[in-house]
Coordinates of C-alpha atoms in Angstrom, one line a residue:
X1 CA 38.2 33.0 19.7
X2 CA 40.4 30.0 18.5
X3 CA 43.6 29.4 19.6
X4 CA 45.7 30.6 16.6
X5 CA 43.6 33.7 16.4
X6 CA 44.2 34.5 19.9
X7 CA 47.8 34.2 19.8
X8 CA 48.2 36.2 16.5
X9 CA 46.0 39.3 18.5
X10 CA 48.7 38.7 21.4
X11 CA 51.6 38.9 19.3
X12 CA 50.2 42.3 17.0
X13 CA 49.0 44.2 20.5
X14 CA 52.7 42.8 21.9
X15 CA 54.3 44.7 19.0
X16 CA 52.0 47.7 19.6
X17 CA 52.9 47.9 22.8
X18 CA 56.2 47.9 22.5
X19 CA 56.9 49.9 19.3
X20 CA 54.1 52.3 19.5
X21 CA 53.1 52.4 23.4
X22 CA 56.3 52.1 25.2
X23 CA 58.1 55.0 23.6
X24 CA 55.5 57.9 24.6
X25 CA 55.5 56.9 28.1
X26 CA 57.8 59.5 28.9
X27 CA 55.7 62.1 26.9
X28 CA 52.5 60.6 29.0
X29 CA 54.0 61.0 32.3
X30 CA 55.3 64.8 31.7
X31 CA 52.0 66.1 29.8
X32 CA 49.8 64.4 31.9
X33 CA 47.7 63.8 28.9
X34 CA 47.4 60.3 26.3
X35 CA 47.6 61.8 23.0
X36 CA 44.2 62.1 21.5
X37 CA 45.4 59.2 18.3
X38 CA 45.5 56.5 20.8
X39 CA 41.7 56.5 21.7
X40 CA 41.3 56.1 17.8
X41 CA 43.9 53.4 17.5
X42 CA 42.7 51.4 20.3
X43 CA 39.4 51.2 19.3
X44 CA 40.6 50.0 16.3
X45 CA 42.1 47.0 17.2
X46 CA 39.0 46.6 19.4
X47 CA 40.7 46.9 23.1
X48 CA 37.1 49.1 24.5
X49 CA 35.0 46.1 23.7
X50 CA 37.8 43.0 24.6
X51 CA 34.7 41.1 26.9
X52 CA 31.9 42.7 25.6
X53 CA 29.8 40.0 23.0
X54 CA 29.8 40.2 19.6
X55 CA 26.8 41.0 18.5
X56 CA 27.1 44.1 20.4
X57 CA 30.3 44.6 18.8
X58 CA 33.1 43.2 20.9
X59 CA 35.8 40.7 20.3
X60 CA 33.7 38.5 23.3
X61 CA 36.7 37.3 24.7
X62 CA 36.6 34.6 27.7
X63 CA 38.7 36.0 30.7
X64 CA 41.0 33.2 30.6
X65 CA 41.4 34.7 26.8
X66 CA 41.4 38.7 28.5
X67 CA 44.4 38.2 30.7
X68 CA 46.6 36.8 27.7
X69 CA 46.1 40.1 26.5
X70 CA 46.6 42.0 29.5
X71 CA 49.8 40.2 30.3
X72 CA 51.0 41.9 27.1
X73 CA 49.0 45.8 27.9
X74 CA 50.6 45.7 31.7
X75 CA 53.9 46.0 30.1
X76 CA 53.5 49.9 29.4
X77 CA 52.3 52.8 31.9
X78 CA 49.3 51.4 33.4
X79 CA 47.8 55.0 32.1
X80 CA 46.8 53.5 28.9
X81 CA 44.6 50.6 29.8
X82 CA 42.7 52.9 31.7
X83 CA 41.5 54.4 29.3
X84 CA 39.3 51.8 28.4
X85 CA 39.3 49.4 31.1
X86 CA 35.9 51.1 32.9
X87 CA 34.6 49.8 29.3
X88 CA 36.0 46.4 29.7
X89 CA 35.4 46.0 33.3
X90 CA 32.4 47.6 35.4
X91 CA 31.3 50.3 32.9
X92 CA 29.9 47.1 30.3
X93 CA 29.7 44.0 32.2
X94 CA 27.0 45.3 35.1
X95 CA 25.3 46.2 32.1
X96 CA 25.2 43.2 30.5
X97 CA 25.0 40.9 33.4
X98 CA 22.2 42.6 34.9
X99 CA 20.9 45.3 32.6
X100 CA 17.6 45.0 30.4
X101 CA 17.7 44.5 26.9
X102 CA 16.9 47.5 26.0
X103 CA 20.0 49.0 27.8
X104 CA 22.5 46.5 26.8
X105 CA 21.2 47.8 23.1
X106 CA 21.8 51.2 24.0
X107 CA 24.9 51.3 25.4
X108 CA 27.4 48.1 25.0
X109 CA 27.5 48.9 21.1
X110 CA 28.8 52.5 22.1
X111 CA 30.8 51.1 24.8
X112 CA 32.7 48.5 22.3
X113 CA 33.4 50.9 20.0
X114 CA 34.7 53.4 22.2
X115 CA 32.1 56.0 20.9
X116 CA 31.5 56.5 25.0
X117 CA 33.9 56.1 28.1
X118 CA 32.5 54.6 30.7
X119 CA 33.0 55.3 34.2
X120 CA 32.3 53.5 37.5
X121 CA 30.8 56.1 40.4
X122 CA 31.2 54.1 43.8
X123 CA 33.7 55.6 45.7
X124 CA 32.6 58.7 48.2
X125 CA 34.7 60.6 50.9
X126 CA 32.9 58.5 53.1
X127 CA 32.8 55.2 51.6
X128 CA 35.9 53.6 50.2
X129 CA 36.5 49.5 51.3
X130 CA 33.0 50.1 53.0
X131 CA 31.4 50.2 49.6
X132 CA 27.7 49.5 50.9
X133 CA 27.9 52.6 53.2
X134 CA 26.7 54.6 50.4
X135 CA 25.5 58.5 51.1
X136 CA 24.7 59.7 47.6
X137 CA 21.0 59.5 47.6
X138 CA 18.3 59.2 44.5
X139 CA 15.4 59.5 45.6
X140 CA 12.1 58.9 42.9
X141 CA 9.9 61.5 41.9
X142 CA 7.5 60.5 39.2
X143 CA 9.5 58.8 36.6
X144 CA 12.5 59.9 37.6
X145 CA 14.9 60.5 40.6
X146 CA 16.8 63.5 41.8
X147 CA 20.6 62.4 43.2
X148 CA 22.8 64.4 45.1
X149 CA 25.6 63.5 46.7
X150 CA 29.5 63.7 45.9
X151 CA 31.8 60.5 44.2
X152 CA 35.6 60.5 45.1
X153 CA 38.9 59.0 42.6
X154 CA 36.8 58.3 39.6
X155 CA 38.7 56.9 37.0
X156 CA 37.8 59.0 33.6
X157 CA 35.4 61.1 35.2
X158 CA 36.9 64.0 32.9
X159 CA 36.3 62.1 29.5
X160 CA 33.4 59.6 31.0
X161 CA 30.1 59.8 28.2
X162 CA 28.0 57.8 30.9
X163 CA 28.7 56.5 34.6
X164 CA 27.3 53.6 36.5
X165 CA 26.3 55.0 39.8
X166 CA 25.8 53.7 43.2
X167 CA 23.3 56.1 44.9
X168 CA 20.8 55.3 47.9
X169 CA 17.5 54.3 47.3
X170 CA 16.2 53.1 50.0
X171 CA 17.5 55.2 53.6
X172 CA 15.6 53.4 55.7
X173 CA 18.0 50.5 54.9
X174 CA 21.9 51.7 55.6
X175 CA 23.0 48.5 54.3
X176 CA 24.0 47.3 50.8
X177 CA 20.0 46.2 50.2
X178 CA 19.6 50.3 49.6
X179 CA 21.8 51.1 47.0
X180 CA 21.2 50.6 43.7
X181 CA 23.0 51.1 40.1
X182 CA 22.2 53.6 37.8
X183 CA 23.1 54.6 34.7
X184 CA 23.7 58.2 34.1
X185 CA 24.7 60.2 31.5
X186 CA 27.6 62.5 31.9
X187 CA 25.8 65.5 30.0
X188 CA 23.3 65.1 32.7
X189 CA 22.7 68.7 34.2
X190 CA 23.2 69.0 37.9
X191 CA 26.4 67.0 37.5
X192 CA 30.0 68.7 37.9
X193 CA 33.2 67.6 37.6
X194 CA 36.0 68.2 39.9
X195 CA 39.3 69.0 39.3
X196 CA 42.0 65.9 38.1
X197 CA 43.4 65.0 41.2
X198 CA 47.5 64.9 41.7
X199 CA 48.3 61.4 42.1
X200 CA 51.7 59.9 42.8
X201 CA 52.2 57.9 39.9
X202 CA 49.8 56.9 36.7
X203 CA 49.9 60.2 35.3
X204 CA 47.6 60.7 32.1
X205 CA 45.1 58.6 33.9
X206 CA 42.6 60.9 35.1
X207 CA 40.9 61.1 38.4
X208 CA 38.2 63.5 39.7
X209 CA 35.6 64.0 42.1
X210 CA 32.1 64.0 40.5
X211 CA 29.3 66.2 42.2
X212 CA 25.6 65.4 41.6
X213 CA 23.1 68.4 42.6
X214 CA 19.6 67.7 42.4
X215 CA 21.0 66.0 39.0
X216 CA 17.9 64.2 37.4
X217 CA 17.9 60.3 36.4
X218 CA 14.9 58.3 34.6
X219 CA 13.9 55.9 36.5
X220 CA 14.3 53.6 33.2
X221 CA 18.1 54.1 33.8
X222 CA 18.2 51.5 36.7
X223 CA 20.5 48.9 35.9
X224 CA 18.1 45.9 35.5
X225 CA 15.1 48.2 36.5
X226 CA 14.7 47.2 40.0
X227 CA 15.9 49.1 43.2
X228 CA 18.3 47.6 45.4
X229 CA 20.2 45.1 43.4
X230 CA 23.2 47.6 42.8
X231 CA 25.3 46.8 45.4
X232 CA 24.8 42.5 44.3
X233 CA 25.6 44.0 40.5
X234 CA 28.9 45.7 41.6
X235 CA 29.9 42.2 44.0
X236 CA 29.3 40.3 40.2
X237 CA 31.6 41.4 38.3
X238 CA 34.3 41.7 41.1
X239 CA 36.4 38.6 40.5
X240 CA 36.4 39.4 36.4
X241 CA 37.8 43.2 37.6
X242 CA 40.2 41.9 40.2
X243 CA 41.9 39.2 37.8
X244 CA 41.9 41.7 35.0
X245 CA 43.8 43.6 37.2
X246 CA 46.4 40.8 38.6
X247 CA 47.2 40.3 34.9
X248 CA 48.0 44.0 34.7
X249 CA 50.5 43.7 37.9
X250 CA 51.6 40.7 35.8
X251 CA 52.6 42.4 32.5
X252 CA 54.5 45.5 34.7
X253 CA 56.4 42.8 36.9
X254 CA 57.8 41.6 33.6
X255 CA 58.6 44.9 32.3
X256 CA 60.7 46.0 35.5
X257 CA 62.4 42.5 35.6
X258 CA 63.2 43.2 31.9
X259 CA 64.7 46.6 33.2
X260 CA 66.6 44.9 35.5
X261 CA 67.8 43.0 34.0
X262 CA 69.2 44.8 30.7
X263 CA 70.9 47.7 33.7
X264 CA 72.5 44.7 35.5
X265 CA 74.4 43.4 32.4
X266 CA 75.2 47.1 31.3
X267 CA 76.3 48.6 34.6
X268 CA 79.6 47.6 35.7
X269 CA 81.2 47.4 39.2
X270 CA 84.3 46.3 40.8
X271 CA 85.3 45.7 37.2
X272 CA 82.4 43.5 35.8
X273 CA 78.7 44.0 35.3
X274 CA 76.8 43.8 38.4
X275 CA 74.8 41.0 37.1
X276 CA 77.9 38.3 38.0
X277 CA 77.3 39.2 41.6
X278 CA 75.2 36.6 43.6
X279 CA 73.1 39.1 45.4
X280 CA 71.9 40.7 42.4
X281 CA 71.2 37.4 40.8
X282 CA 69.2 36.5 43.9
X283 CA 67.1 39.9 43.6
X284 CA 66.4 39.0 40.3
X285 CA 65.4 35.3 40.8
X286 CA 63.2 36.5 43.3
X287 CA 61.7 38.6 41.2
X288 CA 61.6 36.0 38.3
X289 CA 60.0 33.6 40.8
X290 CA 57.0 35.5 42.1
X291 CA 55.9 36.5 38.5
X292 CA 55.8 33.4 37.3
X293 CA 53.6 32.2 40.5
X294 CA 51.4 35.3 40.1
X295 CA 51.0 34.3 36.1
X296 CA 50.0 30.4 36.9
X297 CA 47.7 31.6 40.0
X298 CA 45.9 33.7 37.5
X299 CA 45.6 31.5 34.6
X300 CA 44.4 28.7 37.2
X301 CA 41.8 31.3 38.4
X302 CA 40.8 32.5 35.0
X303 CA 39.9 29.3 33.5
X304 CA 38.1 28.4 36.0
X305 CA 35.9 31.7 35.6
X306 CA 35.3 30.8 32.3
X307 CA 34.0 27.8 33.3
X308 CA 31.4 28.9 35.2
X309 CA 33.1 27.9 38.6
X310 CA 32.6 30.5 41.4
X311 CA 36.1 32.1 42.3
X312 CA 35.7 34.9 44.7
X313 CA 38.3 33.5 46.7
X314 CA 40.5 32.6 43.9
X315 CA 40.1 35.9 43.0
X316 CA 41.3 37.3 45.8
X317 CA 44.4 35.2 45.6
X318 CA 45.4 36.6 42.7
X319 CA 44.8 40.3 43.7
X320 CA 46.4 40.0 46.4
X321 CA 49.5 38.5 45.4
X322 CA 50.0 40.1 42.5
X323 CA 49.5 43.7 43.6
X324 CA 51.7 42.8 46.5
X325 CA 54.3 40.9 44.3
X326 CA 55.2 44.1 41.9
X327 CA 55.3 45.9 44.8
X328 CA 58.1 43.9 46.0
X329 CA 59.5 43.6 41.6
X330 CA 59.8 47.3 41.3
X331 CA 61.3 47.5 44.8
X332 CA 63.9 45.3 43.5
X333 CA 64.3 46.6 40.7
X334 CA 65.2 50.0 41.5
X335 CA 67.6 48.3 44.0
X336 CA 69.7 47.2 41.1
X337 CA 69.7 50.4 39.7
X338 CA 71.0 52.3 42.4
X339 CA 70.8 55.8 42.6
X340 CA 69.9 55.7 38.8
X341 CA 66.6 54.0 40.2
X342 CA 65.9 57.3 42.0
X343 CA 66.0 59.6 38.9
X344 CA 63.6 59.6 36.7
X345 CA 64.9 59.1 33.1
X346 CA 64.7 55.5 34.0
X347 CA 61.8 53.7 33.8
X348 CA 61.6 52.0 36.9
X349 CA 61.4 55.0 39.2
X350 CA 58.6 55.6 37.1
X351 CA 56.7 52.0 37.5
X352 CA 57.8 51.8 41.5
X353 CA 55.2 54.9 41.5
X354 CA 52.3 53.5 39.2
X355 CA 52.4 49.9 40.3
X356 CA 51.3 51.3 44.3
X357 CA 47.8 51.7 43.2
X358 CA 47.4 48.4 42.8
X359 CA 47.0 47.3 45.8
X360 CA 44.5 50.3 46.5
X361 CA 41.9 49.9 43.7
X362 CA 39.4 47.1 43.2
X363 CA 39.8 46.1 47.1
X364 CA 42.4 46.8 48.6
X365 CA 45.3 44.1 50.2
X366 CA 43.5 43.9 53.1
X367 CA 39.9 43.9 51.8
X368 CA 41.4 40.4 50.2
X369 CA 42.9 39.3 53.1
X370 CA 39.4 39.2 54.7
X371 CA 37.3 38.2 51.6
X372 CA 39.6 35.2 51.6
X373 CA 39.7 34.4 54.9
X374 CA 35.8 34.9 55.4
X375 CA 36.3 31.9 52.0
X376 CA 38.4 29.8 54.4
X377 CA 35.6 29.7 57.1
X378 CA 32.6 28.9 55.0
X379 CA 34.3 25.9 53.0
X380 CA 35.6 24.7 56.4
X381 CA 31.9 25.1 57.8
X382 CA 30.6 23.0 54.8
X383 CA 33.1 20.4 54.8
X384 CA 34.7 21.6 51.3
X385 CA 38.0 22.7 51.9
X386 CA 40.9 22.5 48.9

């Protein structure tokens, strides 16, 4: 996409975010529930396929493209992109990076269009952080296998039309070389899905356990056809996930500094708003500091993905600061509101809940704090450190 074409698809979805998006946040976060017009509206301004190629029919964005957009999408609940993130993120891009031809044709149409919602099936009771300790077994018989097992927190499992699955092929091997990815259809029978779970914050994102009972796969479903490459597919389209999601701790960074900032030159105290205090002012510069580090680490990190340079590490960065930066933003930021930070008319007691998952999902703080230093050590051991 060129330059002026990008910017003009930044500016509309910044608009739409904020005109259209922003106001039913409220209405999100009591029903539980993204009113069913959305789905239809994002997938016309093509959000479901933002990194899928075009002739599949996606807008084939570059990631250092992707996060310009998300800067703008982290602004609102976090509730929204999730509805098709899966199809930006895992749910398309194992497919395309790994699948066969004849399954990138068969699904990434469906999953630009947001005709399907994909969903990614790693997670178990059992296996979290320790993602290549796997239990959910497949196990062949003929041309097909039979899976059982059960999947924990899946995003969309309620409204999911397929789901890539990690299952154990091989249990013989207890390591990451047994698992492999699968894709399964959500009609499949044998499979059920669990209740939505309660969560703390990112209400109208659903999550649900999803049970598989002697649930029946083709063997033709195996992301790239061979066994055993699952757990490599799910490791290669890590760094695209975790920046995607640094952008989106970004964009809500900037919203609750915007809060902030518009209650600090409303509220008044001691006579004056609470903005001309200095201690205020240094909450908010703080804030104003770390967001703007967070933005330039991920732009640094983006482009380089786009380039074709490896950047698990970079990656990592940015995952980890970020998440842990609007952490500290919405801490802040309800800070300046006081007590009215507490109640929940006001936006950021609302965000100070959503923005904890991010340093949960797609490896958590200290999953990065390992995969980075684990970085450290090998570049030292070769000789290329920064």
């Amino acid at each position: 996409m060129d330059q002026e074409t990008l910017e003009q698809t930044r500016q509309t979805l910044r608009r739409y975010v904020r005109e259209r998006l922003v106001p039913l946040e409220q209405q999100v976060a009591e029903e539980d529930r993204i009113p069913d017009e959305i789905r239809a509206e994002f997938a016309g301004m093509g959000l479901f396929g933002l990194s899928i190629p075009e002739e599949y029919g996606g807008l084939g964005l570059t990631l250092a493209e992707e996060v310009e957009l998300v800067f703008e999408l982290g602004w609102t609940s976090p509730a929204f992109r999730s509805m098709f993130g899966t199809n930006v993120g895992i749910g398309s891009q194992g497919i395309l990076i790994d699948g066969t031809p004849e399954q990138k044709q068969a699904w990434l149409p469906k999953l630009a269009s947001g005709e399907v919602i994909a969903s990614f099936a790693l997670t178990e009771p059992e296996a979290g952080s320790d993602a290549a300790s796997v239990r959910t077994r497949a196990e062949r018989q003929g041309d097909h296998y039979v899976i059982n097992g059960t999947k924990r927190f899946i995003t969309n499992a309620p409204h999911a039309g397929i789901f890539t699955l990690m299952a154990r092929t091989d249990p013989a091997n207890k390591g990451a070389g047994g698992v492999t990815a699968f894709i399964v259809e959500a009609n499949t029978p044998g499979i059920t899905i669990g209740r939505h779970d309660r969560k703390m914050g990112q209400r109208g994102s659903h999550t649900a356990d999803v049970i598989f009972d002697n649930a029946k796969v083709p063997a033709a479903n195996i992301i790239g056809g061979r066994e055993g490459q699952g757990f490599k597919t799910a490791m290669k389209v890590l760094d695209r996930g975790r920046l995607h999601i640094s952008a989106m701790c970004v964009g809500a960074a900037e919203r609750l500094i915007h809060e902030a900032v518009s209650y600090a030159r409303d509220r008044r105290q001691f006579g004056q708003p609470i903005a001309e205090f200095q201690l205020v002012q240094a909450m908010l510069a703080d804030c104003r500091a770390e967001a703007y580090a967070a933005r330039c680490m991920i732009r640094d990190a983006a482009r380089r993905y786009s380039a074709g340079e490896t950047v698990a590490m970079e990656a990592s960065c940015c995952k980890y600061f970020a998440s842990e930066m609007v952490g500290r933003v919405a801490d802040r930021a309800v800070q300046i509101h006081g007590g009215s930070g507490y109640i929940q008319d006001f936006a950021v007691e609302r965000f100070y809940r959503d923005v904890r998952l991010f340093r949960l999902y797609e490896g958590t703080s200290q999953i990065q704090q390992i995969v980075i230093a684990r970085q450290m050590l090998k570049q030292a051991e070769a000789g290329t450190e920064a």
